[in-house]
PDB file of C-alpha atoms and ligand atoms in Angstrom:
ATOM      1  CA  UNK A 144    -100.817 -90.941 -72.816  1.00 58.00           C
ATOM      2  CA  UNK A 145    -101.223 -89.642 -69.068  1.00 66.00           C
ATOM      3  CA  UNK A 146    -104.099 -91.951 -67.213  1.00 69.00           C
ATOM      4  CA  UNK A 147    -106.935 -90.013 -66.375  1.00 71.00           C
ATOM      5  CA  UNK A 148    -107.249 -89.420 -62.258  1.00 71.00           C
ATOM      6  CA  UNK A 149    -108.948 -91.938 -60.644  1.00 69.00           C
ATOM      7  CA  UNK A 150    -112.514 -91.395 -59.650  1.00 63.00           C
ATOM      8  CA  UNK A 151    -113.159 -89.906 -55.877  1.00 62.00           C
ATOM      9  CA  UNK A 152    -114.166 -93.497 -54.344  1.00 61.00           C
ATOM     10  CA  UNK A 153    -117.645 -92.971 -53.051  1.00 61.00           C
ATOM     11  CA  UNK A 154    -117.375 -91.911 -49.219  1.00 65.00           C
ATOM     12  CA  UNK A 155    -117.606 -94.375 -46.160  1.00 74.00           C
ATOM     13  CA  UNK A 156    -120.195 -94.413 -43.639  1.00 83.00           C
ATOM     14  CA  UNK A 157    -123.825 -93.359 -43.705  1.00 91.00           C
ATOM     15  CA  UNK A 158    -125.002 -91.287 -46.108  1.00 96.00           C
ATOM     16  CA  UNK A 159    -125.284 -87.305 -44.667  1.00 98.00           C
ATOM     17  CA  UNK A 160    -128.690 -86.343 -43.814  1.00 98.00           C
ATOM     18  CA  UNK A 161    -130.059 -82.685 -45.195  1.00 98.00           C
ATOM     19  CA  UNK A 162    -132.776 -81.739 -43.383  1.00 99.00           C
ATOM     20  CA  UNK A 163    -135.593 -79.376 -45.252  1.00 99.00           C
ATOM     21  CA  UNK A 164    -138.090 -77.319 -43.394  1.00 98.00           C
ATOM     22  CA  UNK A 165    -140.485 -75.571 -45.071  1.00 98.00           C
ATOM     23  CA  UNK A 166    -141.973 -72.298 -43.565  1.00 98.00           C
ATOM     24  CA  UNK A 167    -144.262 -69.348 -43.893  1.00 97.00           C
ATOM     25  CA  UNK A 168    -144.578 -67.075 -41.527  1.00 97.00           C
ATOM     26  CA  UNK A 169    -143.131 -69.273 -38.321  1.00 98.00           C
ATOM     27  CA  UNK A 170    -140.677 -66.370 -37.174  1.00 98.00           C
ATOM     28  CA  UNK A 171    -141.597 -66.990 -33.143  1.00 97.00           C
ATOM     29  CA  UNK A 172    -140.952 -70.706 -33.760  1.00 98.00           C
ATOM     30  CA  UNK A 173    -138.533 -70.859 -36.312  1.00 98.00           C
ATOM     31  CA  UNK A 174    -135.007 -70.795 -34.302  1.00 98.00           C
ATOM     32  CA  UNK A 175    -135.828 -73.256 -32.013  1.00 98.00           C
ATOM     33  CA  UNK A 176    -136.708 -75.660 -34.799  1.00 98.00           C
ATOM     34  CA  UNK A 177    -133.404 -75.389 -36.520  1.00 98.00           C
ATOM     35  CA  UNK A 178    -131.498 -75.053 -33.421  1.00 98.00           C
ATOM     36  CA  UNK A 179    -133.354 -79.058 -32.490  1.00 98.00           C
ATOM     37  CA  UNK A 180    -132.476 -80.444 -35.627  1.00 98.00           C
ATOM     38  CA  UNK A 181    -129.204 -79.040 -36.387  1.00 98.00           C
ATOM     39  CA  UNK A 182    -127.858 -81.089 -33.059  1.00 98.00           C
ATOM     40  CA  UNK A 183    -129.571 -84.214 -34.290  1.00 98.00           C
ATOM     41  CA  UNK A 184    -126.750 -86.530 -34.779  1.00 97.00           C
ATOM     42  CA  UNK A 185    -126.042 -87.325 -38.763  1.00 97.00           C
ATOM     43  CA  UNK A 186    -127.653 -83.963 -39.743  1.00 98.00           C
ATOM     44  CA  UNK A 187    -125.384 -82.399 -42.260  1.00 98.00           C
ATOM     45  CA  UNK A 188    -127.124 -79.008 -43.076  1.00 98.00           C
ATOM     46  CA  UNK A 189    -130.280 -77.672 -42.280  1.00 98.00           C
ATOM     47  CA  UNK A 190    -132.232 -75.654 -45.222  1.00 99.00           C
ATOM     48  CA  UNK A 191    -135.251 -73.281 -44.313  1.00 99.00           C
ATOM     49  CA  UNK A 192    -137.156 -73.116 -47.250  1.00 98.00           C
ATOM     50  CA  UNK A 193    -139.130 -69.622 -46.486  1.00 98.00           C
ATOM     51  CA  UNK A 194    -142.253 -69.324 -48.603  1.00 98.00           C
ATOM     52  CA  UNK A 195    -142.924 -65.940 -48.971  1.00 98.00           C
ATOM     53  CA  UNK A 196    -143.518 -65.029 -45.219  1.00 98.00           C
ATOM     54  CA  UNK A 197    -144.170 -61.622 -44.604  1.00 98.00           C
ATOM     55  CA  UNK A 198    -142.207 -61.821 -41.039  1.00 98.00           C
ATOM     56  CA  UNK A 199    -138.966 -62.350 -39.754  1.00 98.00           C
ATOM     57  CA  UNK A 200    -138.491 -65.794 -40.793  1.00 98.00           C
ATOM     58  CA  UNK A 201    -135.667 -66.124 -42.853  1.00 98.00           C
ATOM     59  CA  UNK A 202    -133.600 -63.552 -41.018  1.00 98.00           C
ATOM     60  CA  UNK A 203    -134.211 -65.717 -37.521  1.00 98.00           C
ATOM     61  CA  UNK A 204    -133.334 -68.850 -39.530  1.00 98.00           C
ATOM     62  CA  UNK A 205    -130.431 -67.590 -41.095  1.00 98.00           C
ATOM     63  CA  UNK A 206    -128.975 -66.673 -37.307  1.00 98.00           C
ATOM     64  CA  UNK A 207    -129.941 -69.961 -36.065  1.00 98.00           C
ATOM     65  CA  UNK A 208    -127.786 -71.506 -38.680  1.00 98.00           C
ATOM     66  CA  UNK A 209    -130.134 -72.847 -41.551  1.00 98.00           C
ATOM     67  CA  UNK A 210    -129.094 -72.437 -45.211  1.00 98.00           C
ATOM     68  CA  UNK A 211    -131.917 -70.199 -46.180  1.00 98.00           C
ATOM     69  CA  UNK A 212    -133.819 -70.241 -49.651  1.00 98.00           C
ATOM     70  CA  UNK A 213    -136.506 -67.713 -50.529  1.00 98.00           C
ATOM     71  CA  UNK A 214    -139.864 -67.872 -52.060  1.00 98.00           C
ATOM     72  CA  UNK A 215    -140.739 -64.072 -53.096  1.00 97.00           C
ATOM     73  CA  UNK A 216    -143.895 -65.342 -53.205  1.00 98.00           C
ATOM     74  CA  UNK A 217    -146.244 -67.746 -51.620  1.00 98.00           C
ATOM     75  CA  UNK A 218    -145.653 -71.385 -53.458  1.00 98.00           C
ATOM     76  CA  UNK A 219    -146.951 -73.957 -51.368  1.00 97.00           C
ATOM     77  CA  UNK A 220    -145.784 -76.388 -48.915  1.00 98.00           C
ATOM     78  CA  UNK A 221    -144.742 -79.063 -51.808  1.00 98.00           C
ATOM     79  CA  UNK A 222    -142.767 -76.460 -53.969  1.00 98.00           C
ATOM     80  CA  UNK A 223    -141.000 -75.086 -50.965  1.00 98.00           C
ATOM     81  CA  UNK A 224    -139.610 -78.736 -50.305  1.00 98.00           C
ATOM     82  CA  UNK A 225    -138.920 -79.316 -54.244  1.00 98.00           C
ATOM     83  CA  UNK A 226    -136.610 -75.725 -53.777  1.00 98.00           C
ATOM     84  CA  UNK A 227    -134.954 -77.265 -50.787  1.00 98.00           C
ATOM     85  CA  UNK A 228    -133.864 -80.764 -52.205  1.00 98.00           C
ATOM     86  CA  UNK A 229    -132.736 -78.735 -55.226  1.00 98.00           C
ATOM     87  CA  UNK A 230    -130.423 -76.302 -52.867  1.00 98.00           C
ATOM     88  CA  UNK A 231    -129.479 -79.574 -51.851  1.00 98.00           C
ATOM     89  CA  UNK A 232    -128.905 -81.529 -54.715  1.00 98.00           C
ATOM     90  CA  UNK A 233    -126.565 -78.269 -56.154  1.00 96.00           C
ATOM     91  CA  UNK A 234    -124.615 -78.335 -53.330  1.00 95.00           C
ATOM     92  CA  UNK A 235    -123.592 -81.769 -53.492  1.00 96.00           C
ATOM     93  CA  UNK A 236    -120.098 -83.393 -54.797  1.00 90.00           C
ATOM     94  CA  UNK A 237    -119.415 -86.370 -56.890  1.00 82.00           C
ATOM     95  CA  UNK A 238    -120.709 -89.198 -55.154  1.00 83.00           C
ATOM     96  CA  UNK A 239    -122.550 -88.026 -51.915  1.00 93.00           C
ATOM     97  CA  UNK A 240    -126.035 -88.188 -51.859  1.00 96.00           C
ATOM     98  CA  UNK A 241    -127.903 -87.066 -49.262  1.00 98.00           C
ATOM     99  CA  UNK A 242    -130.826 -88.661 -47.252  1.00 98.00           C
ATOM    100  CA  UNK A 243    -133.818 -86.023 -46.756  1.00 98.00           C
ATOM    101  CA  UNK A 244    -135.753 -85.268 -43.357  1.00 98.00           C
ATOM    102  CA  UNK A 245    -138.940 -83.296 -44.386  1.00 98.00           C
ATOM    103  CA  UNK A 246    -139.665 -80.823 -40.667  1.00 98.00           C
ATOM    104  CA  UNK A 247    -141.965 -78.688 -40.207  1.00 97.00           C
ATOM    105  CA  UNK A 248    -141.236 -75.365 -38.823  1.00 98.00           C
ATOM    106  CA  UNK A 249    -143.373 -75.379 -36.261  1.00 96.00           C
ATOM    107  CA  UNK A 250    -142.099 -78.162 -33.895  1.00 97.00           C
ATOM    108  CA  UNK A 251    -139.457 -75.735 -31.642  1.00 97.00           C
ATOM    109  CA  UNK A 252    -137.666 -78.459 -29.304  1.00 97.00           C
ATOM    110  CA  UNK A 253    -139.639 -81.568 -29.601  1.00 96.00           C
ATOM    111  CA  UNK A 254    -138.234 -80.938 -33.726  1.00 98.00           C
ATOM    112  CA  UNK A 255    -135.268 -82.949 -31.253  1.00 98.00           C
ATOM    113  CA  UNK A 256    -137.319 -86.237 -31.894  1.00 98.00           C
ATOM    114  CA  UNK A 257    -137.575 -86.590 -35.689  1.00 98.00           C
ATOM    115  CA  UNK A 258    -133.959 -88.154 -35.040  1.00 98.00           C
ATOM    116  CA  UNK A 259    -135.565 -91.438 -34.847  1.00 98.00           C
ATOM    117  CA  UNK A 260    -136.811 -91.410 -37.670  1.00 98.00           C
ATOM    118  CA  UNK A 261    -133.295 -91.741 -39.411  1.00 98.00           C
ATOM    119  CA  UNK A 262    -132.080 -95.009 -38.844  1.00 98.00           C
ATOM    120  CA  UNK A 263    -134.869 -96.959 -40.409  1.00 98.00           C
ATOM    121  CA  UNK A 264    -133.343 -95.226 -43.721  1.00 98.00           C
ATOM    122  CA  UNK A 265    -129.956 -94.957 -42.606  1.00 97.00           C
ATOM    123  CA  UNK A 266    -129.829 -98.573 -42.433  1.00 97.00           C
ATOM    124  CA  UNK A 267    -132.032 -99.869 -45.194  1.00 97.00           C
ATOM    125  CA  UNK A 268    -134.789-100.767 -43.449  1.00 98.00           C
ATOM    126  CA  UNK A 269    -137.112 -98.274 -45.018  1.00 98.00           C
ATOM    127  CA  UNK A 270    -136.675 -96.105 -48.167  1.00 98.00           C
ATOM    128  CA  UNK A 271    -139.474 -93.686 -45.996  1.00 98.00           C
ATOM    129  CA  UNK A 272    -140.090 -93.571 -42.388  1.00 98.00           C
ATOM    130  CA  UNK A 273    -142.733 -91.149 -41.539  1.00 98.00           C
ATOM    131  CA  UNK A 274    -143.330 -90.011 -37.773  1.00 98.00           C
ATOM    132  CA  UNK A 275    -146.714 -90.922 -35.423  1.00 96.00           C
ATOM    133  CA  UNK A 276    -147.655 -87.863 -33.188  1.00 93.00           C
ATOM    134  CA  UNK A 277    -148.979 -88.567 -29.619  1.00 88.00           C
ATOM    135  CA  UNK A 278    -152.221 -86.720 -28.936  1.00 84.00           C
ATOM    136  CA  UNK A 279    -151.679 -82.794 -29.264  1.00 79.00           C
ATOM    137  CA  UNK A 280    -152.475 -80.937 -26.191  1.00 69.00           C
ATOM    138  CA  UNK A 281    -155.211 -78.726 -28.140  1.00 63.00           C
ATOM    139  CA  UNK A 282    -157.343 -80.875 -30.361  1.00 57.00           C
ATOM    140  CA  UNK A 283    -157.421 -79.562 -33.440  1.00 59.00           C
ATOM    141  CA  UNK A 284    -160.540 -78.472 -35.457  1.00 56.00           C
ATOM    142  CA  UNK A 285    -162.217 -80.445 -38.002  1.00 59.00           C
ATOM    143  CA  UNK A 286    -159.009 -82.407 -38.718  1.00 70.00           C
ATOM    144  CA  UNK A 287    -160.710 -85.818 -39.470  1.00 86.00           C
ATOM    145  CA  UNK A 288    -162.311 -85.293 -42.605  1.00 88.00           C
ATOM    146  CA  UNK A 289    -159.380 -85.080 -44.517  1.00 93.00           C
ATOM    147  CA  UNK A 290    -157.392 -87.407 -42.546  1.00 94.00           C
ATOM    148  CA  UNK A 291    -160.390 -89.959 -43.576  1.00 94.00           C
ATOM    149  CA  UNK A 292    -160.185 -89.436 -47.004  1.00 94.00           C
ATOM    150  CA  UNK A 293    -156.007 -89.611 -47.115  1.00 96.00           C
ATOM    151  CA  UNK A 294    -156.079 -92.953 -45.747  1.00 96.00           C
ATOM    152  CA  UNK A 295    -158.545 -94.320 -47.174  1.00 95.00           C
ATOM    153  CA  UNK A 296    -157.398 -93.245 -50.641  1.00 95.00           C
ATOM    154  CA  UNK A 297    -153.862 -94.196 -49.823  1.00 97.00           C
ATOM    155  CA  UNK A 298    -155.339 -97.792 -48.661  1.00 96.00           C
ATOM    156  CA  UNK A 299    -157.270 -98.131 -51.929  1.00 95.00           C
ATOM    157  CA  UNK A 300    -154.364 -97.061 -54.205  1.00 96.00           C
ATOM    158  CA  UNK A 301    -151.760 -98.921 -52.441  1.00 96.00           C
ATOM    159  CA  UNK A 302    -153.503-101.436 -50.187  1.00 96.00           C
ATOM    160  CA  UNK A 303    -151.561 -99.502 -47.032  1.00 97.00           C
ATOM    161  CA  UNK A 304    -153.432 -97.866 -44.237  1.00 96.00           C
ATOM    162  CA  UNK A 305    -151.397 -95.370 -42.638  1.00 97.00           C
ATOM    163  CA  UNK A 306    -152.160 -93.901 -39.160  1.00 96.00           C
ATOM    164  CA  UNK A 307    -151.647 -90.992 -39.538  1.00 96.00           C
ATOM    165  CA  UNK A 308    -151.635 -89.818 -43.418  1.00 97.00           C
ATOM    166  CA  UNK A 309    -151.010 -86.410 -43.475  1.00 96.00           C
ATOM    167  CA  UNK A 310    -147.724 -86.190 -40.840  1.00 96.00           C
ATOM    168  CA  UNK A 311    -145.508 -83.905 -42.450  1.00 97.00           C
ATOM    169  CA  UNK A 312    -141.844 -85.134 -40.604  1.00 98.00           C
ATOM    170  CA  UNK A 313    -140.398 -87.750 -42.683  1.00 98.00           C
ATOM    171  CA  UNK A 314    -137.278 -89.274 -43.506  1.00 98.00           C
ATOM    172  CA  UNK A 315    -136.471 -90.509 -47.196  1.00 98.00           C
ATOM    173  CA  UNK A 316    -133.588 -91.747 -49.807  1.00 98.00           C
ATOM    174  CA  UNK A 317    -132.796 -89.649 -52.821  1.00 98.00           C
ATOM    175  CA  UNK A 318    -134.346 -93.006 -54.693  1.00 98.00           C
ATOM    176  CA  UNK A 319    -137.644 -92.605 -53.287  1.00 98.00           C
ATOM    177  CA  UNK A 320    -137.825 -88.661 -53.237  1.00 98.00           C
ATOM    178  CA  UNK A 321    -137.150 -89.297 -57.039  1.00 98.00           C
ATOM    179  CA  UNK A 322    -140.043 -91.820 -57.349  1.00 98.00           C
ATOM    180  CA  UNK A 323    -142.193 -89.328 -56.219  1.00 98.00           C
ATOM    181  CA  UNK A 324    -141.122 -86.195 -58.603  1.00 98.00           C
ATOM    182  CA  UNK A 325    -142.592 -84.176 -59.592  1.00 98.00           C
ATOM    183  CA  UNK A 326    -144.166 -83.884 -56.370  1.00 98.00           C
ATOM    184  CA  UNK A 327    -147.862 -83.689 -55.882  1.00 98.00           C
ATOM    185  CA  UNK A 328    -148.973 -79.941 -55.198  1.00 98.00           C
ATOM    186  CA  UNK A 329    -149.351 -77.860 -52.385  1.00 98.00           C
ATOM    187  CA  UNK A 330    -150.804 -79.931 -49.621  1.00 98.00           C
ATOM    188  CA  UNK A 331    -150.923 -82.806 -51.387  1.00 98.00           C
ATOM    189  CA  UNK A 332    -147.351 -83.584 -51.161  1.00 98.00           C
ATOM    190  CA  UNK A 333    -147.687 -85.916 -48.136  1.00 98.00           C
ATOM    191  CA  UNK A 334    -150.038 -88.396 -49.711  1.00 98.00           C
ATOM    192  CA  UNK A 335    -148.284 -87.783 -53.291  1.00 98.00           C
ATOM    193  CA  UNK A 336    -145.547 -89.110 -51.563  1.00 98.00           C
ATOM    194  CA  UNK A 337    -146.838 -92.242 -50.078  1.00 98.00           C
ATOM    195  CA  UNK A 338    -148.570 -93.590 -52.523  1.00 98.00           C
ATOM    196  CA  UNK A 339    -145.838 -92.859 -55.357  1.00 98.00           C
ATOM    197  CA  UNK A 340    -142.911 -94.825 -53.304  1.00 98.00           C
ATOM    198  CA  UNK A 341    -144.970 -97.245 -52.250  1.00 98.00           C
ATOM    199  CA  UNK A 342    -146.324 -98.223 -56.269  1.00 97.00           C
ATOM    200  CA  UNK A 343    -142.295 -98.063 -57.188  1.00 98.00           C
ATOM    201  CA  UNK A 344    -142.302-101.091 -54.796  1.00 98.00           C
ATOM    202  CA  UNK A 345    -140.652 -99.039 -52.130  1.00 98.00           C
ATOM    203  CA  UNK A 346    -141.079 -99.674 -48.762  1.00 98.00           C
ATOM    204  CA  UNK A 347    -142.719 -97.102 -46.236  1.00 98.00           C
ATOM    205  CA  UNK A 348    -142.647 -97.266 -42.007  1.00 98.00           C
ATOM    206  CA  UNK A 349    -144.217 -95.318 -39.591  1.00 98.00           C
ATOM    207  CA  UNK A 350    -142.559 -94.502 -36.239  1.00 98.00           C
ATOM    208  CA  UNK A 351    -144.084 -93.297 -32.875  1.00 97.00           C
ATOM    209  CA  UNK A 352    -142.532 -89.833 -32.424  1.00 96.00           C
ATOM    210  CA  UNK A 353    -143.130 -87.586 -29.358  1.00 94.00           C
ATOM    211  CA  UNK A 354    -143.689 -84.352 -31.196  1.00 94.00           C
ATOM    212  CA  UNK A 355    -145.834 -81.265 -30.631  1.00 89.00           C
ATOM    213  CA  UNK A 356    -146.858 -78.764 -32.921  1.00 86.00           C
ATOM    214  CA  UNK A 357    -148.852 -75.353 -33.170  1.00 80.00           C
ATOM    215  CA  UNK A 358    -152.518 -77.371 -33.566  1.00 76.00           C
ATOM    216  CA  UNK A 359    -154.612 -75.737 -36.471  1.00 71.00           C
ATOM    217  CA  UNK A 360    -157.579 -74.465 -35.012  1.00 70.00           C
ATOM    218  CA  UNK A 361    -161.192 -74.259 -35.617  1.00 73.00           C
ATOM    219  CA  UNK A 362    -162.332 -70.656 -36.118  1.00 84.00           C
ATOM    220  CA  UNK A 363    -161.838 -69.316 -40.157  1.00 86.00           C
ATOM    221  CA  UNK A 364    -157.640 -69.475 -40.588  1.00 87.00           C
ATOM    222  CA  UNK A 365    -158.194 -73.171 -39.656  1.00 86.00           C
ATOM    223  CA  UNK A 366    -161.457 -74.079 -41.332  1.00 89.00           C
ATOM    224  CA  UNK A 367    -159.557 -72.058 -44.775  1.00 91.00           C
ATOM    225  CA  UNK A 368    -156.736 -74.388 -44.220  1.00 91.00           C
ATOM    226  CA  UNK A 369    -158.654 -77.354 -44.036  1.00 91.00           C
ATOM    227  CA  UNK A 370    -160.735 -76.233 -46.863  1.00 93.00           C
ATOM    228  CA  UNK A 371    -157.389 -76.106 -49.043  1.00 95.00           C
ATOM    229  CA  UNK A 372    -155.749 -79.454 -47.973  1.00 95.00           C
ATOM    230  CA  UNK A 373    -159.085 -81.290 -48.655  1.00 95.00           C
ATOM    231  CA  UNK A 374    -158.581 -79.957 -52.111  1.00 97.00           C
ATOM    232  CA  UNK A 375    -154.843 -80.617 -52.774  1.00 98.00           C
ATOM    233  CA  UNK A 376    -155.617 -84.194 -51.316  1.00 97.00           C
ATOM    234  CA  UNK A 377    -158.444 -84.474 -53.422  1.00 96.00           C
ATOM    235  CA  UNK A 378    -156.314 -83.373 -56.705  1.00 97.00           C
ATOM    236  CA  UNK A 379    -153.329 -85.752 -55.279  1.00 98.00           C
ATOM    237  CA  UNK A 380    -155.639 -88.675 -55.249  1.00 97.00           C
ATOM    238  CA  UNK A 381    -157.225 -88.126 -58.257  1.00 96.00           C
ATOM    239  CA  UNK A 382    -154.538 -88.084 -60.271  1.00 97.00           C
ATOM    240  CA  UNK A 383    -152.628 -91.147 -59.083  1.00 97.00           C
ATOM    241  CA  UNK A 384    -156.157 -92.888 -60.209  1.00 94.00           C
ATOM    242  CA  UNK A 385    -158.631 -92.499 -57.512  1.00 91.00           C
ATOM    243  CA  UNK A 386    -162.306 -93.152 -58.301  1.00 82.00           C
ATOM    244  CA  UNK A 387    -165.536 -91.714 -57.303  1.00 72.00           C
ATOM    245  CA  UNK A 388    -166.430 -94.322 -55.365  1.00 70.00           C
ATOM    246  CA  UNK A 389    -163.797 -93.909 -52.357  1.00 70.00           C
ATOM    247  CA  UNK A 390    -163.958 -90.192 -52.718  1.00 70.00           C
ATOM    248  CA  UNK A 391    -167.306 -90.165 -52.597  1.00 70.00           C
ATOM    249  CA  UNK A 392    -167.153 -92.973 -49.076  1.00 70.00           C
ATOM    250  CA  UNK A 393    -164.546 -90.943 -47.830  1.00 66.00           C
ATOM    251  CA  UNK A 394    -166.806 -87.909 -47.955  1.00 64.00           C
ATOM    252  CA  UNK A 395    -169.505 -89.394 -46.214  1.00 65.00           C
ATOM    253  CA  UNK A 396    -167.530 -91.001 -43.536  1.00 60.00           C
ATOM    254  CA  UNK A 397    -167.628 -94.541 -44.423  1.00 58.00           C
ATOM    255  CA  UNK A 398    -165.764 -97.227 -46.234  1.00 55.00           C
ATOM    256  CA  UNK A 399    -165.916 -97.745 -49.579  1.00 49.00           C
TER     257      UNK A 399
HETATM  258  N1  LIG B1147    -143.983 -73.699 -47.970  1.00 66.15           N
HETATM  259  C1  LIG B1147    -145.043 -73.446 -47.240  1.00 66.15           C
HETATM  260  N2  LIG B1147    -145.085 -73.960 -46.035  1.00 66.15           N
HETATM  261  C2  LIG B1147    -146.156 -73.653 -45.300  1.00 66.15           C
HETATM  262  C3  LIG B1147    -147.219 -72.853 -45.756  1.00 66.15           C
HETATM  263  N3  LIG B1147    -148.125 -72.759 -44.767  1.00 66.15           N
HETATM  264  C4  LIG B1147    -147.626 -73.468 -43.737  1.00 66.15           C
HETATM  265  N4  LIG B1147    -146.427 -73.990 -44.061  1.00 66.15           N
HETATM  266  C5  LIG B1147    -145.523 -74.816 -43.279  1.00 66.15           C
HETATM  267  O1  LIG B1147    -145.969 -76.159 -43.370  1.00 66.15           O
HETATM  268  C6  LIG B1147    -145.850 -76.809 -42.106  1.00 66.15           C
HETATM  269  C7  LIG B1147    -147.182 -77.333 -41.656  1.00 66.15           C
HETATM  270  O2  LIG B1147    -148.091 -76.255 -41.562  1.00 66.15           O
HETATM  271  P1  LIG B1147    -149.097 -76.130 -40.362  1.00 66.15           P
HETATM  272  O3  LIG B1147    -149.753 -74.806 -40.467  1.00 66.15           O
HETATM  273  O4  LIG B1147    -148.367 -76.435 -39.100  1.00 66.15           O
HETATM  274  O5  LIG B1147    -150.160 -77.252 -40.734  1.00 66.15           O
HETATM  275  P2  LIG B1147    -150.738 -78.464 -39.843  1.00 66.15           P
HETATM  276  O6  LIG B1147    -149.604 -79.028 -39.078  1.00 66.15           O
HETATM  277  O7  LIG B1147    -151.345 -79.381 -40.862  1.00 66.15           O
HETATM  278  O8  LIG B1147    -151.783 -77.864 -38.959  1.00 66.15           O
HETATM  279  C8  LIG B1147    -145.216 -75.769 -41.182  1.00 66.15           C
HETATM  280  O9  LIG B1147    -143.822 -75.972 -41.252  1.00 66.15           O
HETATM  281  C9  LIG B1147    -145.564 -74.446 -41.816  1.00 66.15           C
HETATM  282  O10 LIG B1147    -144.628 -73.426 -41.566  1.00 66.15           O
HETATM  283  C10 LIG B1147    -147.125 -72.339 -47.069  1.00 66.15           C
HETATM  284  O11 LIG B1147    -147.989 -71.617 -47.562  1.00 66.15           O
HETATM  285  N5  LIG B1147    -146.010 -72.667 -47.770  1.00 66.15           N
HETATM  286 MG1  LIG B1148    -148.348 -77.950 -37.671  1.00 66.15          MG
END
């Protein structure tokens, strides 16, 4: 009987990064975001994940050199980044797995600095580093109510305090992305996230990062945004087992 071929030994080296970058409506950013991260050594591919923007988006990603995946329709942040990792995951041949760098869209050049947060993973040292922003140069409007109740839910479910709870640039194994599926929705994703690799006794880093970013406002878009990432918090939370009583803290500014 003929042997069967060997199996392709797995390959050498680090493991190729894919970096995902969800987007709605970011067509005057867009390019210089990819452009940043696609020279970011280790980067593999770059996939825009566009949401259902009603702009130029996907055709500005596409000539800046992203993979490009479409939304006809508005999903949410969380289900544009499942879509990406599964562009990813199809893609892939026996025995590479990527690493995953979440970005947002709306970075441009400083998008150049989520390179750092790679090597924690690269190496072992974390299974998800998540980036620190420096102060933005507009303060944002309203932002620190839902902060507040993000950490402090993420400190109650997982006894972790994280500085910043809701930053969206983050670097992760295949392992921990699949301790967190399904995802949490929409805006929930980012705490979804930390809280589900952290109970599957994964460990979680945050690095200073000198990133700037179009800062939500306060007149209605931003207070409507807010509005719905209290509420897919809220939902995250809950379901992972939050009670009243740190919901109910968090509300009122306080510790439970
Ligand atoms: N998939 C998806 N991404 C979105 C949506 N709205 C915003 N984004 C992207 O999510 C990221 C963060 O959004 P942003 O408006 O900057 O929120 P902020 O940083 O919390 O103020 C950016 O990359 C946006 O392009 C949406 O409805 N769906
Ligand atoms: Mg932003």
């Amino acid at each position: 009987m003929p042997t069967p071929p060997a199996p392709a030994p797995p390959p050498k080296g680090p493991r190729p990064v894919a970096a995902i970058i969800p987007a709605k409506d970011e067509a005057e950013r867009i390019a210089a975001t990819v452009a940043a991260v696609r020279a970011i050594d280790g980067v593999a591919l770059v996939v825009v994940v566009d949401d259902g923007s009603a702009d130029e988006t996907a055709a500005r990603a596409h000539d800046a050199g992203a993979y490009v995946v479409r939304h006809p329709t508005n999903r949410g942040k969380s289900a544009a980044l499942a879509s990406g990792v599964d562009f990813v995951r199809q893609r892939e041949r026996r025995g590479v797995r990527h690493d995953y760098l979440f970005v947002d869209a709306d970075l441009e050049e400083s998008a150049a600095q989520v390179a750092v947060l790679i090597p924690p993973v690269r190496d072992g040292a974390a299974d998800m580093s998540i980036a620190i922003l420096p102060p933005q140069k507009t303060a944002g409007g309203g932002h620190g109510f839902v902060v507040r109740l993000a950490r402090d839910g993420i400190r109650e479910l997982t006894g972790w305090a994280p500085t910043q709870p809701l930053s969206g640039m983050r670097a992760l194994t295949a392992a921990a992305y699949d301790a967190a599926t399904p995802l949490a929705p929409g805006w929930g994703v980012e705490v979804g996230l930390s809280v589900d690799i952290l109970l599957a006794g994964l460990r979680v880093e945050e690095v200073p990062c000198d990133l700037h970013h179009r800062v939500t406002g306060g007149d209605w878009r931003g207070q409507l945004h807010r509005a719905r990432q209290y509420r897919d918090v809220l939902r995250a939370l809950r379901a992972r087992g939050l009670g009243a009583r740190t919901i109910g803290a968090a509300a009122r500014g306080r510790r439970p």
